[in-house]
C-alpha cells in the first residue's frame, strides 16, 4: 500500500510539473518582452532612437540600419547587412595627439567615455547563422562605427519591429472590419433584377447605418 501511495504522489507531482512548466515559460517570455520594451522606451524609437554606436561595448548585440540604397549595397558587399543582428567581438579606438602623424590605436572594452574626436573601429559578426548566400569565410568583419548611419541595440530593434507589426495588423483589421460592416461585394444569382442587372453581375453593396441621420428613409 505504501508503494502504491508513493507512486500516486509521484504521478500527481509529475502532472503538476507538466502544467506549471508552460506557465513558467510563458511568464519568463512576458517578463523578457516587458524588459525589452522598457529598455527600448528608454533608448527611444524611430528617428529619436539613440545611436548604439555611442554606447556599445564588447559582447553587445547591435543592428545596423541604413536607408540609402547605394550605401546599403556598399555595406552589404563588406558583410554588413542592415537589419541583421551583429555581436561586437572587438573595439579599438584611434586617437591622434598633437605632434603625431599617425593615430594611436588601442583596444577598448566600451565606447562610453571616449572623447569625441576618437574614431572607433569594431570587429563584428552575425549573432546567428545566416543564409548560405550571405555567409562569409572572413567573419568577423571590420567596420568604423561612423560608416553606418544608425546602430540600434537589440532590444530597441525587436521592440520597434513588434510595434510596427502590431500597427500593420491593426490597420488590416480596421480595413477588414470596415468592409465587413459597411461594404459587401455580391454576385447577382437570379434574373429577378432584369433588365437592370443580369445574372452573374458583380455589385458593390453599401450597408446603411440605422442611426440618426444615417437611418434609411
mmCIF file of C-alpha atoms in Angstrom, residues 47-211:
data_model
loop_
_atom_site.group_PDB
_atom_site.id
_atom_site.type_symbol
_atom_site.label_atom_id
_atom_site.label_comp_id
_atom_site.label_asym_id
_atom_site.label_seq_id
_atom_site.Cartn_x
_atom_site.Cartn_y
_atom_site.Cartn_z
ATOM 1 C CA UNK A 47 14.230 58.866 -35.579
ATOM 2 C CA UNK A 48 14.507 59.562 -31.838
ATOM 3 C CA UNK A 49 16.305 56.280 -31.137
ATOM 4 C CA UNK A 50 19.699 56.578 -29.508
ATOM 5 C CA UNK A 51 22.626 55.519 -31.661
ATOM 6 C CA UNK A 52 24.119 52.422 -30.054
ATOM 7 C CA UNK A 53 27.443 53.342 -31.648
ATOM 8 C CA UNK A 54 27.871 55.895 -28.855
ATOM 9 C CA UNK A 55 27.431 53.429 -26.020
ATOM 10 C CA UNK A 56 28.123 49.870 -27.218
ATOM 11 C CA UNK A 57 30.536 47.500 -25.516
ATOM 12 C CA UNK A 58 32.325 44.302 -26.448
ATOM 13 C CA UNK A 59 29.797 41.458 -26.395
ATOM 14 C CA UNK A 60 26.777 43.675 -27.153
ATOM 15 C CA UNK A 61 24.305 42.811 -29.919
ATOM 16 C CA UNK A 62 23.743 45.751 -32.264
ATOM 17 C CA UNK A 63 21.794 46.162 -35.515
ATOM 18 C CA UNK A 64 22.902 48.421 -38.407
ATOM 19 C CA UNK A 65 20.257 50.475 -40.224
ATOM 20 C CA UNK A 66 20.692 52.423 -43.446
ATOM 21 C CA UNK A 67 18.054 53.929 -45.740
ATOM 22 C CA UNK A 68 20.393 54.947 -48.592
ATOM 23 C CA UNK A 69 20.233 52.170 -51.195
ATOM 24 C CA UNK A 70 23.696 52.828 -52.623
ATOM 25 C CA UNK A 71 25.266 52.865 -49.181
ATOM 26 C CA UNK A 72 23.329 49.725 -48.208
ATOM 27 C CA UNK A 73 24.855 47.892 -51.172
ATOM 28 C CA UNK A 74 28.375 49.040 -50.300
ATOM 29 C CA UNK A 75 27.920 47.869 -46.723
ATOM 30 C CA UNK A 76 26.426 44.554 -47.848
ATOM 31 C CA UNK A 77 29.448 43.927 -50.085
ATOM 32 C CA UNK A 78 31.557 44.032 -46.921
ATOM 33 C CA UNK A 79 29.249 41.719 -44.989
ATOM 34 C CA UNK A 80 27.385 44.428 -43.087
ATOM 35 C CA UNK A 81 23.706 43.756 -43.735
ATOM 36 C CA UNK A 82 21.148 46.289 -42.444
ATOM 37 C CA UNK A 83 18.597 44.656 -40.162
ATOM 38 C CA UNK A 84 20.890 41.768 -39.155
ATOM 39 C CA UNK A 85 21.936 41.390 -35.519
ATOM 40 C CA UNK A 86 25.701 41.544 -35.001
ATOM 41 C CA UNK A 87 27.793 40.717 -31.964
ATOM 42 C CA UNK A 88 30.619 43.122 -31.148
ATOM 43 C CA UNK A 89 33.750 40.980 -30.951
ATOM 44 C CA UNK A 90 36.324 43.742 -30.523
ATOM 45 C CA UNK A 91 36.514 47.529 -30.238
ATOM 46 C CA UNK A 92 39.549 49.673 -30.943
ATOM 47 C CA UNK A 93 39.834 53.446 -30.587
ATOM 48 C CA UNK A 94 42.092 55.596 -32.742
ATOM 49 C CA UNK A 95 43.216 58.970 -31.389
ATOM 50 C CA UNK A 96 45.636 61.426 -32.928
ATOM 51 C CA UNK A 97 47.632 63.524 -30.483
ATOM 52 C CA UNK A 98 49.301 66.835 -31.272
ATOM 53 C CA UNK A 99 52.656 66.314 -32.993
ATOM 54 C CA UNK A 100 51.879 62.746 -34.093
ATOM 55 C CA UNK A 101 51.469 61.881 -37.759
ATOM 56 C CA UNK A 102 49.677 58.580 -37.298
ATOM 57 C CA UNK A 103 46.800 57.956 -34.898
ATOM 58 C CA UNK A 104 47.343 55.731 -31.890
ATOM 59 C CA UNK A 105 45.201 52.608 -31.757
ATOM 60 C CA UNK A 106 44.207 50.828 -28.570
ATOM 61 C CA UNK A 107 41.706 48.152 -27.652
ATOM 62 C CA UNK A 108 38.791 49.290 -25.508
ATOM 63 C CA UNK A 109 36.002 47.435 -23.733
ATOM 64 C CA UNK A 110 33.343 50.084 -24.353
ATOM 65 C CA UNK A 111 32.714 53.230 -26.377
ATOM 66 C CA UNK A 112 31.304 55.069 -23.362
ATOM 67 C CA UNK A 113 33.526 57.823 -22.035
ATOM 68 C CA UNK A 114 35.692 58.195 -25.141
ATOM 69 C CA UNK A 115 36.458 61.708 -26.340
ATOM 70 C CA UNK A 116 34.503 62.953 -29.363
ATOM 71 C CA UNK A 117 37.343 63.075 -31.952
ATOM 72 C CA UNK A 118 38.017 59.391 -31.326
ATOM 73 C CA UNK A 119 37.398 57.062 -34.256
ATOM 74 C CA UNK A 120 36.121 53.643 -33.202
ATOM 75 C CA UNK A 121 36.765 50.514 -35.235
ATOM 76 C CA UNK A 122 34.719 47.415 -34.487
ATOM 77 C CA UNK A 123 35.031 43.754 -35.365
ATOM 78 C CA UNK A 124 31.534 42.308 -35.738
ATOM 79 C CA UNK A 125 29.990 39.001 -36.722
ATOM 80 C CA UNK A 126 26.355 37.861 -37.053
ATOM 81 C CA UNK A 127 24.740 36.790 -33.803
ATOM 82 C CA UNK A 128 23.100 33.832 -35.587
ATOM 83 C CA UNK A 129 23.711 31.738 -38.732
ATOM 84 C CA UNK A 130 22.769 33.477 -41.985
ATOM 85 C CA UNK A 131 21.566 32.051 -45.272
ATOM 86 C CA UNK A 132 24.261 30.466 -47.412
ATOM 87 C CA UNK A 133 24.475 33.338 -49.918
ATOM 88 C CA UNK A 134 25.042 35.826 -47.070
ATOM 89 C CA UNK A 135 27.626 33.827 -45.155
ATOM 90 C CA UNK A 136 31.304 34.758 -45.413
ATOM 91 C CA UNK A 137 34.541 33.000 -44.628
ATOM 92 C CA UNK A 138 36.186 36.078 -43.140
ATOM 93 C CA UNK A 139 33.999 36.705 -40.072
ATOM 94 C CA UNK A 140 34.359 38.873 -38.070
ATOM 95 C CA UNK A 141 34.446 41.877 -40.421
ATOM 96 C CA UNK A 142 35.828 45.288 -39.579
ATOM 97 C CA UNK A 143 33.773 48.476 -39.713
ATOM 98 C CA UNK A 144 34.185 52.010 -38.476
ATOM 99 C CA UNK A 145 31.052 52.717 -36.451
ATOM 100 C CA UNK A 146 30.622 56.113 -38.150
ATOM 101 C CA UNK A 147 30.243 54.403 -41.540
ATOM 102 C CA UNK A 148 26.733 53.231 -40.624
ATOM 103 C CA UNK A 149 24.113 55.996 -40.156
ATOM 104 C CA UNK A 150 22.394 54.287 -37.210
ATOM 105 C CA UNK A 151 23.104 51.352 -34.930
ATOM 106 C CA UNK A 152 20.289 50.092 -32.710
ATOM 107 C CA UNK A 153 20.507 47.913 -29.655
ATOM 108 C CA UNK A 154 18.848 44.502 -29.957
ATOM 109 C CA UNK A 155 16.020 45.394 -27.557
ATOM 110 C CA UNK A 156 15.174 48.596 -29.434
ATOM 111 C CA UNK A 157 15.193 46.792 -32.773
ATOM 112 C CA UNK A 158 12.941 43.964 -31.549
ATOM 113 C CA UNK A 159 10.526 46.358 -29.848
ATOM 114 C CA UNK A 160 10.365 48.531 -32.969
ATOM 115 C CA UNK A 161 9.581 45.510 -35.133
ATOM 116 C CA UNK A 162 6.903 44.385 -32.684
ATOM 117 C CA UNK A 163 5.242 47.812 -32.682
ATOM 118 C CA UNK A 164 5.419 48.027 -36.472
ATOM 119 C CA UNK A 165 3.858 44.580 -36.847
ATOM 120 C CA UNK A 166 1.126 45.458 -34.345
ATOM 121 C CA UNK A 167 0.353 48.720 -36.168
ATOM 122 C CA UNK A 168 0.184 46.969 -39.560
ATOM 123 C CA UNK A 169 -2.019 44.208 -38.161
ATOM 124 C CA UNK A 170 -4.345 46.789 -36.594
ATOM 125 C CA UNK A 171 -4.611 48.607 -39.930
ATOM 126 C CA UNK A 172 -5.645 45.426 -41.768
ATOM 127 C CA UNK A 173 -8.142 44.585 -39.017
ATOM 128 C CA UNK A 174 -9.723 48.031 -39.317
ATOM 129 C CA UNK A 175 -9.950 47.692 -43.107
ATOM 130 C CA UNK A 176 -11.444 44.196 -42.799
ATOM 131 C CA UNK A 177 -13.963 45.413 -40.213
ATOM 132 C CA UNK A 178 -14.940 48.331 -42.462
ATOM 133 C CA UNK A 179 -15.632 46.070 -45.434
ATOM 134 C CA UNK A 180 -17.391 43.570 -43.209
ATOM 135 C CA UNK A 181 -19.814 46.071 -41.657
ATOM 136 C CA UNK A 182 -20.266 48.744 -44.328
ATOM 137 C CA UNK A 183 -19.405 47.253 -47.723
ATOM 138 C CA UNK A 184 -20.137 43.954 -49.388
ATOM 139 C CA UNK A 185 -19.316 42.578 -52.825
ATOM 140 C CA UNK A 186 -22.055 40.274 -54.105
ATOM 141 C CA UNK A 187 -22.913 38.446 -57.304
ATOM 142 C CA UNK A 188 -26.468 38.580 -58.690
ATOM 143 C CA UNK A 189 -27.699 34.955 -58.573
ATOM 144 C CA UNK A 190 -31.050 35.162 -60.435
ATOM 145 C CA UNK A 191 -32.651 37.108 -63.324
ATOM 146 C CA UNK A 192 -35.117 38.772 -60.943
ATOM 147 C CA UNK A 193 -33.487 42.184 -61.447
ATOM 148 C CA UNK A 194 -33.573 42.208 -65.249
ATOM 149 C CA UNK A 195 -33.086 44.385 -67.220
ATOM 150 C CA UNK A 196 -31.087 46.480 -64.739
ATOM 151 C CA UNK A 197 -28.865 43.632 -63.604
ATOM 152 C CA UNK A 198 -28.114 40.338 -65.271
ATOM 153 C CA UNK A 199 -27.343 37.042 -63.526
ATOM 154 C CA UNK A 200 -23.629 36.894 -62.655
ATOM 155 C CA UNK A 201 -23.223 40.665 -62.403
ATOM 156 C CA UNK A 202 -20.991 41.766 -59.522
ATOM 157 C CA UNK A 203 -22.180 44.740 -57.493
ATOM 158 C CA UNK A 204 -20.848 46.650 -54.501
ATOM 159 C CA UNK A 205 -23.466 46.913 -51.780
ATOM 160 C CA UNK A 206 -23.201 49.602 -49.126
ATOM 161 C CA UNK A 207 -24.829 48.917 -45.804
ATOM 162 C CA UNK A 208 -26.631 51.844 -44.213
ATOM 163 C CA UNK A 209 -26.302 52.624 -40.527
ATOM 164 C CA UNK A 210 -29.787 52.797 -38.928
ATOM 165 C CA UNK A 211 -28.742 55.562 -36.521
#
